mmCIF file of C-alpha atoms in Angstrom:
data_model
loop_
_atom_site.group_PDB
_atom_site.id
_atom_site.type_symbol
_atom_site.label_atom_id
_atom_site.label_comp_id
_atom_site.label_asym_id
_atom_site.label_seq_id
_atom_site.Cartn_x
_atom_site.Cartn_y
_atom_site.Cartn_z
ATOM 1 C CA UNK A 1 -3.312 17.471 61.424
ATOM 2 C CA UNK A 2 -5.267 14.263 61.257
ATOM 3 C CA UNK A 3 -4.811 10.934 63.264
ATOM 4 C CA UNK A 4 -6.522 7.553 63.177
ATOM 5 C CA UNK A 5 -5.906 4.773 65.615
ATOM 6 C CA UNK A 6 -7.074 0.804 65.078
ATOM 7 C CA UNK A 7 -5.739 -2.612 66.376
ATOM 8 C CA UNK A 8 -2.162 -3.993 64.818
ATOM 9 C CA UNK A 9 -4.452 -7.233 64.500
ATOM 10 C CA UNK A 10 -7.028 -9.296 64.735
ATOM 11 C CA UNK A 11 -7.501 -13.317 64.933
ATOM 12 C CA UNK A 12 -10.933 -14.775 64.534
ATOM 13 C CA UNK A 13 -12.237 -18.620 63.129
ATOM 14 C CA UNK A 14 -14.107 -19.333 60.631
ATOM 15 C CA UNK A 15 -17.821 -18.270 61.235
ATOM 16 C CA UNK A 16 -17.289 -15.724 63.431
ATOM 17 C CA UNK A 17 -17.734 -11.999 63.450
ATOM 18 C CA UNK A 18 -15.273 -9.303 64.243
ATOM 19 C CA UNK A 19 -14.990 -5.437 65.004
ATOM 20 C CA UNK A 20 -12.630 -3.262 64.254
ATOM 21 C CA UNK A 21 -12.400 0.000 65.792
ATOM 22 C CA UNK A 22 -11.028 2.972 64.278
ATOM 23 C CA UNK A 23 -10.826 6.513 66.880
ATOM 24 C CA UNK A 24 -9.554 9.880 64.805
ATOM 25 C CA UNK A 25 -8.655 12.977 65.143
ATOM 26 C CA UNK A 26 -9.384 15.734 62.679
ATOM 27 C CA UNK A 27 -9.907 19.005 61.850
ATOM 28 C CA UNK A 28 -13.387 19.057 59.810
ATOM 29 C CA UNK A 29 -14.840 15.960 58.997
ATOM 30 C CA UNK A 30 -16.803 14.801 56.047
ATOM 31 C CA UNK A 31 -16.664 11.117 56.285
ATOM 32 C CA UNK A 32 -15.042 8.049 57.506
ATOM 33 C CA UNK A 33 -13.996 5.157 54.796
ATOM 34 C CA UNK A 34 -13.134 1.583 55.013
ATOM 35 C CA UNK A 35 -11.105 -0.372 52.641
ATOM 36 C CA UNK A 36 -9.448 -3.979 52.625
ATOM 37 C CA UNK A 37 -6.200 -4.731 51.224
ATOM 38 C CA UNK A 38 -4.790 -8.282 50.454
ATOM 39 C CA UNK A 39 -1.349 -9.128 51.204
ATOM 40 C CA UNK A 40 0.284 -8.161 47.902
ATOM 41 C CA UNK A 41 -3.110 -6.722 46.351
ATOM 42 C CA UNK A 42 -4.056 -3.285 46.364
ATOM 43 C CA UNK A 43 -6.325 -1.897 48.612
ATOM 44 C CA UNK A 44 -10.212 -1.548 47.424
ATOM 45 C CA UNK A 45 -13.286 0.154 48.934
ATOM 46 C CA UNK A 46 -15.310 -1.343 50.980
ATOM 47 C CA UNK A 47 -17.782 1.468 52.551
ATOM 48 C CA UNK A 48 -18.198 5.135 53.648
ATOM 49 C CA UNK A 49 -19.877 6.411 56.366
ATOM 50 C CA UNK A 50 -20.656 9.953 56.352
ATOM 51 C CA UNK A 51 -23.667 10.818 59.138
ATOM 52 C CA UNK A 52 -24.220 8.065 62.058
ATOM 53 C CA UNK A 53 -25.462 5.445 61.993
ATOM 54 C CA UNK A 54 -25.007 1.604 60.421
ATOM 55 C CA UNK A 55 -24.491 1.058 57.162
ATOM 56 C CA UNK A 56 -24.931 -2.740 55.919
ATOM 57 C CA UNK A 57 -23.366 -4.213 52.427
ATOM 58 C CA UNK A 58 -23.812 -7.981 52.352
ATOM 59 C CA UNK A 59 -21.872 -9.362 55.520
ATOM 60 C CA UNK A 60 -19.544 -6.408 56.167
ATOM 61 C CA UNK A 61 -21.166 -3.409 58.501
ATOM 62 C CA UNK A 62 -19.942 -0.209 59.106
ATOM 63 C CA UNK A 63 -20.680 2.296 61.740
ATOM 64 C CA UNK A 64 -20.059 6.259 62.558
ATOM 65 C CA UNK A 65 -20.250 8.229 65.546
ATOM 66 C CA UNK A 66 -19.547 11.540 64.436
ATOM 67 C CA UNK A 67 -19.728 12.851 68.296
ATOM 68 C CA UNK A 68 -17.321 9.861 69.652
ATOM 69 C CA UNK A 69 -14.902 10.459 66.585
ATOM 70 C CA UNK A 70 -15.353 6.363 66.383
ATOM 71 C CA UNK A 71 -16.094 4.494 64.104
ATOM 72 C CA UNK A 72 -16.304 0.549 63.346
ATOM 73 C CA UNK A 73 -16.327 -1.890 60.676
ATOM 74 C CA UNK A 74 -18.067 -5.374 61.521
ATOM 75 C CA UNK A 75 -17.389 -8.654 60.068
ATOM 76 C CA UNK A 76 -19.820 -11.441 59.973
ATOM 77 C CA UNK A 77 -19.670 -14.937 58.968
ATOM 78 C CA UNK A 78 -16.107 -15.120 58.727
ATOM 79 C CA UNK A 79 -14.510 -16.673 55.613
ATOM 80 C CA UNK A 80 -11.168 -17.640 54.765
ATOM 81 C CA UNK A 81 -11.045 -15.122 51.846
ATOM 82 C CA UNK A 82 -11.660 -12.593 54.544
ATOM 83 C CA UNK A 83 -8.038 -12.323 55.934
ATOM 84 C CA UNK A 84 -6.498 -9.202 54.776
ATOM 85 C CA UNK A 85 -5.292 -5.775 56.121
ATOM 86 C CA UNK A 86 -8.189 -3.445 56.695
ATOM 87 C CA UNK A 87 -7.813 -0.252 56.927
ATOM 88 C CA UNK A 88 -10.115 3.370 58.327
ATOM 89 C CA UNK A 89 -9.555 6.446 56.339
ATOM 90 C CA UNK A 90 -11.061 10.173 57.229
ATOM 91 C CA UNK A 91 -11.495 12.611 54.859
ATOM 92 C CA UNK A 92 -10.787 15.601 56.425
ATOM 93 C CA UNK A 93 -11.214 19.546 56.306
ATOM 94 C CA UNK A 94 -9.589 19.449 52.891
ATOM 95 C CA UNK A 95 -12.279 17.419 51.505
ATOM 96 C CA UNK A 96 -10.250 16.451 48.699
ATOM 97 C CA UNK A 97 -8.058 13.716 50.257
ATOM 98 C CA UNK A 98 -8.182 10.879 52.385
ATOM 99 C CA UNK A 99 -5.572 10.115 55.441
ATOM 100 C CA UNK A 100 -5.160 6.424 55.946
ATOM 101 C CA UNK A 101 -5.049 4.664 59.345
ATOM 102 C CA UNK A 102 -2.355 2.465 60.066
ATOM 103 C CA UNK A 103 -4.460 -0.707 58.884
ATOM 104 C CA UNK A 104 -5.839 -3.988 61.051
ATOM 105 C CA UNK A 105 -4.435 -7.211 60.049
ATOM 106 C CA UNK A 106 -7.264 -9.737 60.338
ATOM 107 C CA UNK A 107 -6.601 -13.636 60.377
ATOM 108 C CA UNK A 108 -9.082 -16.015 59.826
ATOM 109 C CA UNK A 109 -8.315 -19.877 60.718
ATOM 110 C CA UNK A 110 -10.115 -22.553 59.908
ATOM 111 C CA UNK B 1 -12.224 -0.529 30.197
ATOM 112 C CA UNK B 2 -8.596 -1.013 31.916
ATOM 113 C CA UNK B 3 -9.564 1.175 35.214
ATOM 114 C CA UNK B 4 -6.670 2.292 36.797
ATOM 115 C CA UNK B 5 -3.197 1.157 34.869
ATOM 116 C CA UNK B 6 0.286 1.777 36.821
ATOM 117 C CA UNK B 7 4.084 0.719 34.910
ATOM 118 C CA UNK B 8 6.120 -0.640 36.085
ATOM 119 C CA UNK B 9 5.104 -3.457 38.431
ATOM 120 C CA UNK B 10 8.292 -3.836 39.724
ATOM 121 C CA UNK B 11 11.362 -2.307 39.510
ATOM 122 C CA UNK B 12 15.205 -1.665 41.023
ATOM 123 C CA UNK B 13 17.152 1.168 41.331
ATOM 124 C CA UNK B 14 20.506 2.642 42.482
ATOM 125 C CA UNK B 15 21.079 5.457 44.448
ATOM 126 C CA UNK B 16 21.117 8.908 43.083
ATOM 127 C CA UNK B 17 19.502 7.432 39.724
ATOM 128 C CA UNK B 18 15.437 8.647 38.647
ATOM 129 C CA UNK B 19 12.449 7.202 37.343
ATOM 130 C CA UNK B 20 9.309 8.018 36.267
ATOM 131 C CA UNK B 21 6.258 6.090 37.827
ATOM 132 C CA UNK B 22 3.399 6.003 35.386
ATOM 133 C CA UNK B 23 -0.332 5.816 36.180
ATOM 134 C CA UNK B 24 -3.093 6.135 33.689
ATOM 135 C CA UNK B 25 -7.023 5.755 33.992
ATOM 136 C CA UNK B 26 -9.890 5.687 31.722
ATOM 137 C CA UNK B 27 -12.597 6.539 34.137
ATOM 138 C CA UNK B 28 -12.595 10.241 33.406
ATOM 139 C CA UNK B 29 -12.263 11.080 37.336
ATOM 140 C CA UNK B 30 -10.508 14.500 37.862
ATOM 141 C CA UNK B 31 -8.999 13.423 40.955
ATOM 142 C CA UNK B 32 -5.848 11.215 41.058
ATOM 143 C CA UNK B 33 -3.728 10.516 44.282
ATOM 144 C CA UNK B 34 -0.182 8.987 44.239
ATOM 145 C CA UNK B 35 0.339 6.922 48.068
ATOM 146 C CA UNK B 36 3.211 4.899 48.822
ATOM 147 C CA UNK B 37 3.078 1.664 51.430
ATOM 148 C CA UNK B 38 5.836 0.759 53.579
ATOM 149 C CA UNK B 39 5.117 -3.205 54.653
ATOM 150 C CA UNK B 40 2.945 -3.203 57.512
ATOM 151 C CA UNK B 41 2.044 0.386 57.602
ATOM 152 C CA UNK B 42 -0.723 2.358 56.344
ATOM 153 C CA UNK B 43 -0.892 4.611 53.206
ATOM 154 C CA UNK B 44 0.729 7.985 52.899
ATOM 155 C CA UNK B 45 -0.316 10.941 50.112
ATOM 156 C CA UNK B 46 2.870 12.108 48.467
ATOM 157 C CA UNK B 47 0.977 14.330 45.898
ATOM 158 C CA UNK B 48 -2.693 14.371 44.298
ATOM 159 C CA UNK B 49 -4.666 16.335 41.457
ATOM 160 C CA UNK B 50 -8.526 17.680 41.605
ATOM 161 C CA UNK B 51 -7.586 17.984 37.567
ATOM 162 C CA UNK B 52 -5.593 19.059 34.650
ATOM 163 C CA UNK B 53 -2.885 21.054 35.526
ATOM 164 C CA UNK B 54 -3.794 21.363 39.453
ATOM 165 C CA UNK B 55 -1.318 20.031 41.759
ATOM 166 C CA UNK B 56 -0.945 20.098 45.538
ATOM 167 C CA UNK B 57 1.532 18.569 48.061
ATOM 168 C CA UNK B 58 0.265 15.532 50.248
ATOM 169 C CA UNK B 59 1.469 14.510 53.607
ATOM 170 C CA UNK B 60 5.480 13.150 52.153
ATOM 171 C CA UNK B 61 6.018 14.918 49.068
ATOM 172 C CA UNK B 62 10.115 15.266 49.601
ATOM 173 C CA UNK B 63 12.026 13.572 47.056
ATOM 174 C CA UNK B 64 9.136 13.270 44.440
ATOM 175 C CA UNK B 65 7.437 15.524 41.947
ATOM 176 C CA UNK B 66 4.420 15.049 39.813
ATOM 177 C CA UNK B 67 2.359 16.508 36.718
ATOM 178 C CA UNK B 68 -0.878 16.869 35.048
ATOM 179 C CA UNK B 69 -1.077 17.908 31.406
ATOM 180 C CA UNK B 70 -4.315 15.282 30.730
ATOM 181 C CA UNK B 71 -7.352 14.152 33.137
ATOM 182 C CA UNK B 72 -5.961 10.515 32.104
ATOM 183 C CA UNK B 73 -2.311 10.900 33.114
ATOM 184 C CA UNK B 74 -0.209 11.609 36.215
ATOM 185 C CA UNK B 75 3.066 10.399 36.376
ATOM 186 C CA UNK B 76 5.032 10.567 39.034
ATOM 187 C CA UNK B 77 8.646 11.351 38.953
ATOM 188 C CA UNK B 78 11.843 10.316 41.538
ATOM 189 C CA UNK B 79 14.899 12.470 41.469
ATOM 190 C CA UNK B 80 17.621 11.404 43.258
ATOM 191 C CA UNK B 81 16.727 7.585 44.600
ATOM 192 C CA UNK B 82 17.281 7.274 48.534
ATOM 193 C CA UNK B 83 17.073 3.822 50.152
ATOM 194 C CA UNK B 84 13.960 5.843 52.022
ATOM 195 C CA UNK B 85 12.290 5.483 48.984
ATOM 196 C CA UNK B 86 11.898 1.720 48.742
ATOM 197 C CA UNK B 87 8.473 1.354 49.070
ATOM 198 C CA UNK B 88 5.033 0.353 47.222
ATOM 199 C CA UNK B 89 3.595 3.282 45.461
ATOM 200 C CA UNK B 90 -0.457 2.861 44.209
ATOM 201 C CA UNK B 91 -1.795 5.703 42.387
ATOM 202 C CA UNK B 92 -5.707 6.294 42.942
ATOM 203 C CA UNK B 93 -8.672 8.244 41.445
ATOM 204 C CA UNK B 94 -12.053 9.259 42.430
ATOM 205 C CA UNK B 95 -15.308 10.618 40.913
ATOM 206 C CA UNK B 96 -16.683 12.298 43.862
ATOM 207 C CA UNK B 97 -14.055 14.083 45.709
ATOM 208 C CA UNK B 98 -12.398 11.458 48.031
ATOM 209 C CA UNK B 99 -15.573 8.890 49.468
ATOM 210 C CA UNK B 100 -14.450 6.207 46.973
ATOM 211 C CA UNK B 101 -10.739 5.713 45.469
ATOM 212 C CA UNK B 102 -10.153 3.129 43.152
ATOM 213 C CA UNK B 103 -6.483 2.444 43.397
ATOM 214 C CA UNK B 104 -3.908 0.885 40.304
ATOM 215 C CA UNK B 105 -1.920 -2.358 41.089
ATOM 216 C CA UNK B 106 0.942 -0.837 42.709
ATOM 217 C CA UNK B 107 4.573 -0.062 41.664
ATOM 218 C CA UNK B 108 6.956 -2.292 44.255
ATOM 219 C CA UNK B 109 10.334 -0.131 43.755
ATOM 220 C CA UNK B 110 13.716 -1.006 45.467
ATOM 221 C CA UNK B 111 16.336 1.468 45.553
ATOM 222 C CA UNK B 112 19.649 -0.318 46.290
#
């Protein structure tokens, strides 16, 4: 089976940056996926890290370490617009489907 | 283009009574995923499709079946309603195999 663990939540301000760690547990691995969800919204991509490394899009970061089974998604320059539920998916042995972590609740305050 | 199109948006039912969940798309992806979202919890599989008339079983398929007869159309049908059912459902598809899903607006369902 598959397993992915990251924080319940997070609280940052305005202007600041914030990790969020994601461990799993797989068999096979092709890739590790991060997508943010607002509250009542449906969830949308954000990035996918497949070998390691960083991978930068705009302010949001995301980072794989295929030997760890970690991975990371970075938030800089916090902005209001930025609290939402994020959430690490793996795509597995399959290779056809994703399982879904249990999702990080950030908050951003002012 | 619409994207990803999901009917109803909301809807209550009783116990024992079924439903069909529709989800269309106009992206021409072969691969289409039905989740559903408890509040505050992640996203589980209940069934996908790599394409027309393939099926397969995701991580909670009890309770729910699904078809395929078009790349643009996979409905997803509840026999039976349980309270366990109460849930969000979002139906998903992808191009490439799984690295990007684009999901629908969600289906809030109560089952009373």
């Amino acid at each position: 089976g598959q397993s992915l663990e990251q924080p319940s939540e997070v609280t940052a301000v305005e202007g600041a940056i914030v990790q969020i760690n994601c461990t799993y547990q797989t068999s096979g691995f092709y890739g590790l996926s991060w997508y943010q969800q607002h509250d009542g919204g449906a969830p949308t991509f954000l990035s996918y890290n497949a070998l390691d490394g960083l991978e930068e899009t705009g302010r949001f970061s995301s980072f794989l370490s295929r030997s760890d089974s970690y991975g990371y998604l970075l938030l800089q320059e916090l902005q209001m617009k930025d609290s939402a539920s994020y959430f690490c998916a793996v795509r597995g042995a399959a290779g056809n489907k994703l399982t879904f972590g249990g999702g990080t609740r950030v908050l951003v305050k002012p | 283009n619409a994207g990803v199109t999901q009917t109803p948006k909301f809807r209550i039912l009783k116990i024992g009574q079924s439903m069909t969940l529709q989800c269309a798309q106009d992206m021409n992806h072969n691969y289409m995923y039905w989740y559903r979202q408890d509040p505050g919890m992640g996203l589980k599989l209940i069934y996908y499709s790599v394409g027309a008339g393939i099926t397969d079983k995701g991580e909670v398929p009890n309770g729910y079946n699904v078809s395929r007869s078009t790349t643009e159309d996979f409905p997803l049908r509840l026999e039976l309603a349980a309270p366990s059912q109460t849930s969000v459902y979002f139906c998903a598809t992808t191009l490439d195999r799984a690295n990007e899903q684009f999901f629908g607006p969600g289906t809030r369902l109560t089952v009373l």
